[in-house]
């Protein structure tokens, strides 16, 4: 994709109606809302290690973004071998992701909640960028963390199974 105003190449992230056929009918609106949240968050977050959105696009039910140039996602590079990764690429990319997460948590006060190979993109220069902010949440100013909707909180989390019986150990120590 070539940006008409700057004549620079760009990448495209797009959710179209054909993609929604695979989503159950009762979840289609949620998928479109998630795509909108993803694009909106990437537009708001300004950092060199977060995917830069040049322009948001909505047309005839499709939601998308024109971004900086992209080569592939990390998932494509790992599993489909689109772009071969050497050890040094992985190390430098992991450091870049840590720096992006540090920015998210400390400066932007946002939790990503969905970091994985599918939410990391690789630019033609080999740089890794964090993307996929559909599930991200802002951390309220008075809190240091937010409850993760994908994991049970401490009150409802099942207790780990242990063969150690604290009551029996206390009784044995008293005897």
Backbone as numpy.savetxt, mean C-alpha at the origin, in Angstrom:
# Nx Ny Nz CAx CAy CAz Cx Cy Cz
1.94 6.50 -22.09 1.10 7.67 -22.09 1.99 8.90 -22.09
1.66 9.86 -22.91 2.39 11.13 -22.98 1.49 12.23 -22.45
1.98 12.99 -21.47 1.25 14.11 -20.91 1.18 15.21 -21.95
-0.03 15.68 -22.29 -0.20 16.68 -23.34 0.41 18.02 -22.99
0.38 18.42 -21.71 0.88 19.74 -21.35 2.40 19.78 -21.22
3.00 18.73 -20.63 4.45 18.76 -20.43 5.21 17.90 -21.43
4.51 17.10 -22.24 5.11 16.19 -23.22 6.04 15.17 -22.57
5.80 14.86 -21.28 6.60 13.86 -20.58 5.87 12.52 -20.60
6.64 11.41 -20.62 5.98 10.11 -20.54 5.42 9.90 -19.14
4.40 9.08 -19.04 3.78 8.80 -17.75 3.23 7.39 -17.71
2.90 6.94 -16.52 2.27 5.65 -16.32 0.79 5.85 -16.10
0.04 4.76 -16.16 -1.40 4.83 -15.96 -1.80 3.75 -14.97
-2.58 4.15 -13.98 -3.22 3.21 -13.06 -4.70 3.40 -13.30
-5.42 2.32 -13.62 -6.80 2.48 -14.06 -7.66 1.34 -13.55
-8.84 1.67 -13.06 -9.88 0.70 -12.73 -11.03 0.97 -13.68
-11.30 0.02 -14.57 -12.35 0.19 -15.57 -13.50 -0.77 -15.29
-14.58 -0.61 -16.02 -15.77 -1.44 -15.81 -15.47 -2.93 -15.98
-14.59 -3.28 -16.92 -14.26 -4.70 -17.12 -13.62 -5.31 -15.88
-12.83 -4.51 -15.14 -12.23 -5.00 -13.90 -13.29 -5.30 -12.85
-14.38 -4.56 -12.88 -15.43 -4.71 -11.88 -16.27 -5.97 -12.09
-16.20 -6.57 -13.26 -16.97 -7.81 -13.50 -16.52 -8.94 -12.58
-15.24 -8.90 -12.19 -14.72 -9.94 -11.30 -15.08 -9.70 -9.84
-15.56 -8.51 -9.53 -15.91 -8.15 -8.16 -17.39 -8.45 -7.94
-17.75 -9.10 -6.82 -19.18 -9.34 -6.56 -19.97 -8.04 -6.58
-21.22 -8.14 -7.03 -22.05 -6.94 -7.21 -22.15 -6.09 -5.95
-22.27 -6.73 -4.80 -22.43 -5.95 -3.57 -21.16 -5.23 -3.14
-20.02 -5.52 -3.77 -18.76 -4.88 -3.41 -18.23 -3.94 -4.49
-18.93 -3.77 -5.56 -18.44 -2.94 -6.67 -18.30 -1.47 -6.28
-19.28 -0.94 -5.56 -19.18 0.46 -5.13 -17.97 0.64 -4.22
-17.72 -0.34 -3.36 -16.56 -0.27 -2.47 -15.26 -0.30 -3.23
-15.21 -1.05 -4.33 -13.99 -1.11 -5.14 -13.72 0.23 -5.82
-14.77 0.86 -6.31 -14.61 2.17 -6.94 -14.20 3.21 -5.90
-14.81 3.16 -4.72 -14.44 4.09 -3.64 -12.99 3.88 -3.22
-12.55 2.63 -3.16 -11.16 2.34 -2.80 -10.19 2.90 -3.84
-10.55 2.78 -5.12 -9.70 3.34 -6.17 -9.63 4.86 -6.07
-10.75 5.49 -5.74 -10.75 6.95 -5.57 -9.89 7.36 -4.37
-10.01 6.60 -3.26 -9.19 6.90 -2.07 -7.71 6.74 -2.38
-7.39 5.72 -3.16 -6.00 5.46 -3.54 -5.42 6.65 -4.30
-6.13 7.10 -5.31 -5.66 8.23 -6.13 -5.59 9.50 -5.30
-6.61 9.76 -4.48 -6.64 10.97 -3.66 -5.47 11.00 -2.68
-5.19 9.86 -2.04 -4.07 9.81 -1.08 -2.75 10.05 -1.78
-2.55 9.46 -2.96 -1.28 9.67 -3.67 -1.15 11.12 -4.15
-2.27 11.79 -4.44 -2.21 13.20 -4.82 -1.82 14.06 -3.62
-2.30 13.72 -2.45 -2.04 14.52 -1.25 -0.63 14.32 -0.72
-0.11 13.11 -0.81 1.20 12.80 -0.24 2.31 13.22 -1.21
3.15 14.10 -0.76 4.27 14.58 -1.60 5.58 14.12 -0.98
6.18 13.13 -1.58 7.46 12.60 -1.12 8.12 11.91 -2.31
9.46 12.00 -2.42 10.11 11.39 -3.59 9.99 9.87 -3.67
9.65 9.20 -2.57 9.55 7.75 -2.58 8.11 7.25 -2.64
7.18 8.16 -2.83 5.77 7.80 -3.01 5.40 8.12 -4.45
4.69 7.21 -5.09 4.33 7.37 -6.49 3.66 8.72 -6.71
4.18 9.47 -7.66 3.68 10.82 -7.96 2.55 10.74 -8.98
1.40 11.30 -8.61 0.25 11.37 -9.52 0.29 12.71 -10.23
0.32 12.66 -11.56 0.32 13.88 -12.36 -1.10 14.40 -12.52
-2.04 13.47 -12.76 -3.42 13.88 -12.98 -4.36 12.73 -12.64
-5.44 13.05 -11.92 -6.48 12.07 -11.63 -7.45 12.03 -12.80
-7.96 10.83 -13.11 -8.84 10.64 -14.26 -10.09 9.91 -13.81
-11.26 10.46 -14.17 -12.53 9.76 -14.00 -13.31 9.95 -15.28
-13.79 8.84 -15.83 -14.54 8.92 -17.07 -15.42 7.70 -17.20
-16.71 7.91 -17.34 -17.67 6.84 -17.63 -17.52 5.65 -16.67
-17.43 5.94 -15.38 -17.34 4.88 -14.39 -15.94 4.38 -14.13
-14.97 4.81 -14.92 -13.58 4.39 -14.71 -12.90 5.40 -13.79
-12.02 4.90 -12.95 -11.24 5.74 -12.04 -9.78 5.41 -12.27
-8.95 6.45 -12.35 -7.54 6.17 -12.57 -6.67 7.37 -12.32
-5.41 7.21 -12.64 -4.43 8.27 -12.45 -3.35 8.16 -13.50
-2.89 9.30 -13.95 -1.69 9.36 -14.79 -0.55 9.67 -13.81
0.45 8.84 -13.82 1.52 8.93 -12.83 2.85 9.21 -13.52
3.88 9.28 -12.69 5.23 9.32 -13.24 5.45 8.02 -14.02
6.43 7.95 -14.91 6.63 6.72 -15.70 6.87 5.50 -14.82
6.27 4.36 -15.20 6.37 3.11 -14.46 6.89 2.01 -15.36
7.66 1.11 -14.77 8.11 -0.08 -15.48 7.17 -1.24 -15.18
6.98 -1.53 -13.89 6.10 -2.61 -13.46 5.92 -2.53 -11.95
5.09 -3.40 -11.41 4.97 -3.51 -9.96 6.04 -4.48 -9.47
6.32 -4.42 -8.18 7.29 -5.36 -7.61 6.78 -6.79 -7.74
5.47 -6.99 -7.64 4.89 -8.32 -7.81 5.18 -8.86 -9.21
5.03 -8.00 -10.22 5.34 -8.42 -11.59 6.82 -8.76 -11.73
7.67 -7.97 -11.13 9.11 -8.21 -11.22 9.50 -9.50 -10.50
8.83 -9.80 -9.40 9.17 -11.00 -8.63 8.62 -12.27 -9.26
7.36 -12.23 -9.64 6.69 -13.46 -10.05 6.67 -13.68 -11.55
6.51 -12.64 -12.32 6.44 -12.79 -13.77 7.79 -12.53 -14.43
8.76 -12.12 -13.63 10.12 -11.85 -14.13 10.12 -10.81 -15.25
9.27 -9.77 -15.09 9.22 -8.70 -16.08 10.52 -7.92 -16.06
11.00 -7.60 -14.87 12.27 -6.87 -14.71 13.12 -7.67 -13.71
14.26 -8.18 -14.15 15.07 -8.97 -13.23 15.59 -8.13 -12.07
15.55 -8.70 -10.86 16.00 -8.01 -9.66 17.26 -8.68 -9.13
18.30 -7.90 -8.91 19.50 -8.44 -8.27 19.44 -8.11 -6.78
20.36 -8.69 -6.02 20.37 -8.47 -4.57 20.49 -6.98 -4.21
21.31 -6.25 -4.94 21.49 -4.84 -4.64 20.21 -4.05 -4.91
19.48 -4.39 -5.97 18.20 -3.73 -6.24 17.23 -3.92 -5.09
17.18 -5.13 -4.57 16.27 -5.45 -3.47 16.68 -4.69 -2.21
17.97 -4.64 -1.92 18.44 -3.93 -0.72 18.15 -2.44 -0.80
18.47 -1.84 -1.94 18.22 -0.40 -2.10 16.72 -0.13 -2.07
15.93 -0.99 -2.70 14.48 -0.82 -2.69 13.89 -0.96 -1.30
14.41 -1.91 -0.51 13.91 -2.09 0.85 14.21 -0.86 1.71
15.38 -0.28 1.55 15.72 0.95 2.28 14.79 2.08 1.85
14.51 2.17 0.55 13.60 3.21 0.06 12.21 3.04 0.65
11.73 1.80 0.72 10.41 1.55 1.31 10.38 1.92 2.79
11.45 1.61 3.50 11.53 2.00 4.92 11.48 3.51 5.07
12.19 4.23 4.21 12.16 5.69 4.25 10.77 6.23 3.93
10.09 5.62 2.95 8.74 6.04 2.61 7.78 5.79 3.78
7.93 4.64 4.45 7.08 4.33 5.60 7.37 5.27 6.77
8.64 5.62 6.96 8.99 6.58 8.03 8.30 7.92 7.76
8.32 8.38 6.51 7.62 9.62 6.15 6.13 9.49 6.43
5.53 8.37 5.99 4.09 8.17 6.19 3.72 8.25 7.66
4.48 7.55 8.50 4.12 7.45 9.91 4.45 8.73 10.69
5.60 9.32 10.43 6.01 10.47 11.26 5.50 11.80 10.72
5.67 12.07 9.45 5.29 13.37 8.90 3.84 13.42 8.43
3.42 12.42 7.67 2.06 12.44 7.11 1.03 11.89 8.08
1.47 11.22 9.17 0.58 10.62 10.17 -0.48 9.76 9.50
0.00 8.81 8.71 -0.87 7.93 7.94 -0.32 6.51 8.05
-1.21 5.55 8.15 -0.84 4.13 8.16 -1.27 3.52 6.82
-0.39 2.81 6.17 -0.66 2.26 4.84 -1.62 1.08 4.90
-1.37 0.12 5.76 -2.21 -1.06 6.03 -2.27 -2.08 4.90
-1.51 -1.91 3.83 -1.56 -2.89 2.74 -0.24 -2.92 1.97
0.88 -2.91 2.68 2.18 -2.93 2.01 2.48 -4.35 1.56
2.81 -4.49 0.31 3.16 -5.78 -0.26 3.72 -5.56 -1.65
4.15 -6.63 -2.32 4.71 -6.48 -3.67 3.75 -5.83 -4.66
2.45 -5.97 -4.44 1.47 -5.36 -5.33 1.35 -3.86 -5.13
1.81 -3.34 -4.00 1.69 -1.90 -3.72 3.02 -1.16 -3.85
3.99 -1.80 -4.47 5.28 -1.17 -4.75 5.47 -1.19 -6.26
5.81 -0.03 -6.83 6.04 0.04 -8.27 7.49 0.40 -8.53
7.97 -0.01 -9.69 9.36 0.24 -10.08 9.35 1.17 -11.29
10.16 2.21 -11.20 10.26 3.17 -12.30 11.28 2.66 -13.33
11.32 3.24 -14.52 12.30 2.79 -15.52 13.75 2.93 -15.06
14.01 3.84 -14.11 15.38 3.99 -13.59 15.71 2.93 -12.54
14.71 2.13 -12.13 14.93 1.08 -11.13 14.56 1.51 -9.73
14.10 2.75 -9.54 13.72 3.23 -8.22 12.38 2.63 -7.81
12.25 2.32 -6.53 11.00 1.77 -6.00 10.18 2.90 -5.41
8.87 2.87 -5.68 7.94 3.86 -5.15 6.79 3.13 -4.44
6.35 3.69 -3.34 5.23 3.14 -2.60 3.93 3.66 -3.21
2.97 2.78 -3.43 1.67 3.13 -4.01 0.60 2.30 -3.29
-0.59 2.24 -3.83 -1.64 1.38 -3.28 -2.17 1.84 -1.94
-2.67 3.06 -1.86 -3.12 3.63 -0.60 -4.62 3.48 -0.37
-5.26 2.55 -1.03 -6.72 2.39 -0.92 -7.16 2.08 0.50
-6.35 1.34 1.25 -6.72 0.95 2.62 -6.05 1.81 3.68
-5.31 2.82 3.27 -4.58 3.64 4.25 -5.54 4.48 5.08
-5.10 4.80 6.27 -5.91 5.60 7.20 -5.03 6.67 7.85
-5.65 7.81 8.13 -4.95 8.85 8.86 -4.93 8.51 10.34
-3.83 8.83 11.01 -3.72 8.63 12.44 -4.18 9.93 13.10
-5.18 9.88 13.98 -5.65 11.11 14.63 -4.52 11.77 15.42
-4.55 13.10 15.55 -3.46 13.82 16.20 -3.19 13.39 17.64
-4.20 12.99 18.38 -4.03 12.63 19.79 -3.64 11.16 19.99
-3.48 10.41 18.91 -3.16 8.97 19.01 -1.80 8.70 18.40
-1.19 7.63 18.84 0.08 7.21 18.26 -0.10 6.06 17.29
-1.29 5.47 17.27 -1.56 4.35 16.36 -3.05 4.31 16.09
-3.42 3.53 15.11 -4.84 3.33 14.83 -5.12 1.83 14.90
-6.34 1.45 15.25 -6.66 0.03 15.22 -6.64 -0.48 13.79
-6.03 -1.60 13.56 -5.95 -2.18 12.23 -7.21 -3.01 12.00
-8.01 -2.67 11.00 -9.25 -3.42 10.77 -9.01 -4.85 10.32
-7.79 -5.19 9.93 -7.50 -6.53 9.43 -7.07 -7.48 10.54
-6.83 -6.97 11.74 -6.40 -7.80 12.86 -7.29 -7.51 14.05
-7.50 -8.54 14.87 -8.32 -8.36 16.07 -7.55 -7.52 17.08
-8.29 -6.74 17.88 -7.61 -5.98 18.92 -7.27 -6.90 20.10
-6.57 -6.37 21.08 -6.08 -7.19 22.19 -7.23 -7.84 22.96
-8.38 -7.18 23.06 -9.49 -7.73 23.82 -10.11 -8.95 23.15
-10.11 -8.99 21.83 -10.76 -10.10 21.13 -9.76 -11.10 20.54
-8.47 -10.80 20.64 -7.46 -11.70 20.09 -7.40 -12.98 20.93
-7.38 -14.15 20.31 -7.30 -15.38 21.09 -5.96 -15.48 21.81
-6.00 -16.06 23.00 -4.78 -16.22 23.78 -3.91 -17.29 23.13
-2.57 -17.09 23.11 -1.71 -18.12 22.53 -1.75 -19.39 23.36
-1.69 -20.50 22.70 -1.71 -21.79 23.38 -0.36 -22.01 24.05
-0.38 -22.40 25.30 0.85 -22.64 26.03 0.68 -23.88 26.87
1.74 -24.68 26.95 1.70 -25.87 27.80 2.10 -25.51 29.22
2.58 -24.31 29.44 2.98 -23.85 30.76 1.74 -23.45 31.55
1.53 -24.05 32.69 0.38 -23.73 33.56 0.90 -22.89 34.72
0.56 -21.61 34.73 1.07 -20.70 35.75 0.59 -21.08 37.14
-0.65 -21.55 37.28 -1.18 -21.92 38.59 -0.43 -23.13 39.12
-0.16 -24.11 38.27 0.58 -25.30 38.72 2.01 -24.93 39.09
2.62 -24.02 38.36 3.99 -23.61 38.68 4.03 -22.86 40.01
3.02 -22.02 40.28 2.97 -21.29 41.56 2.76 -22.26 42.71
1.90 -23.27 42.53 1.67 -24.26 43.58 2.92 -25.07 43.85
3.65 -25.42 42.80 4.88 -26.20 42.97 5.96 -25.36 43.66
6.01 -24.08 43.39 7.01 -23.22 44.02 6.68 -23.00 45.49
5.38 -22.97 45.85 4.99 -22.77 47.25 5.25 -24.02 48.08
5.28 -25.17 47.49 5.44 -26.43 48.23 6.87 -26.72 48.60
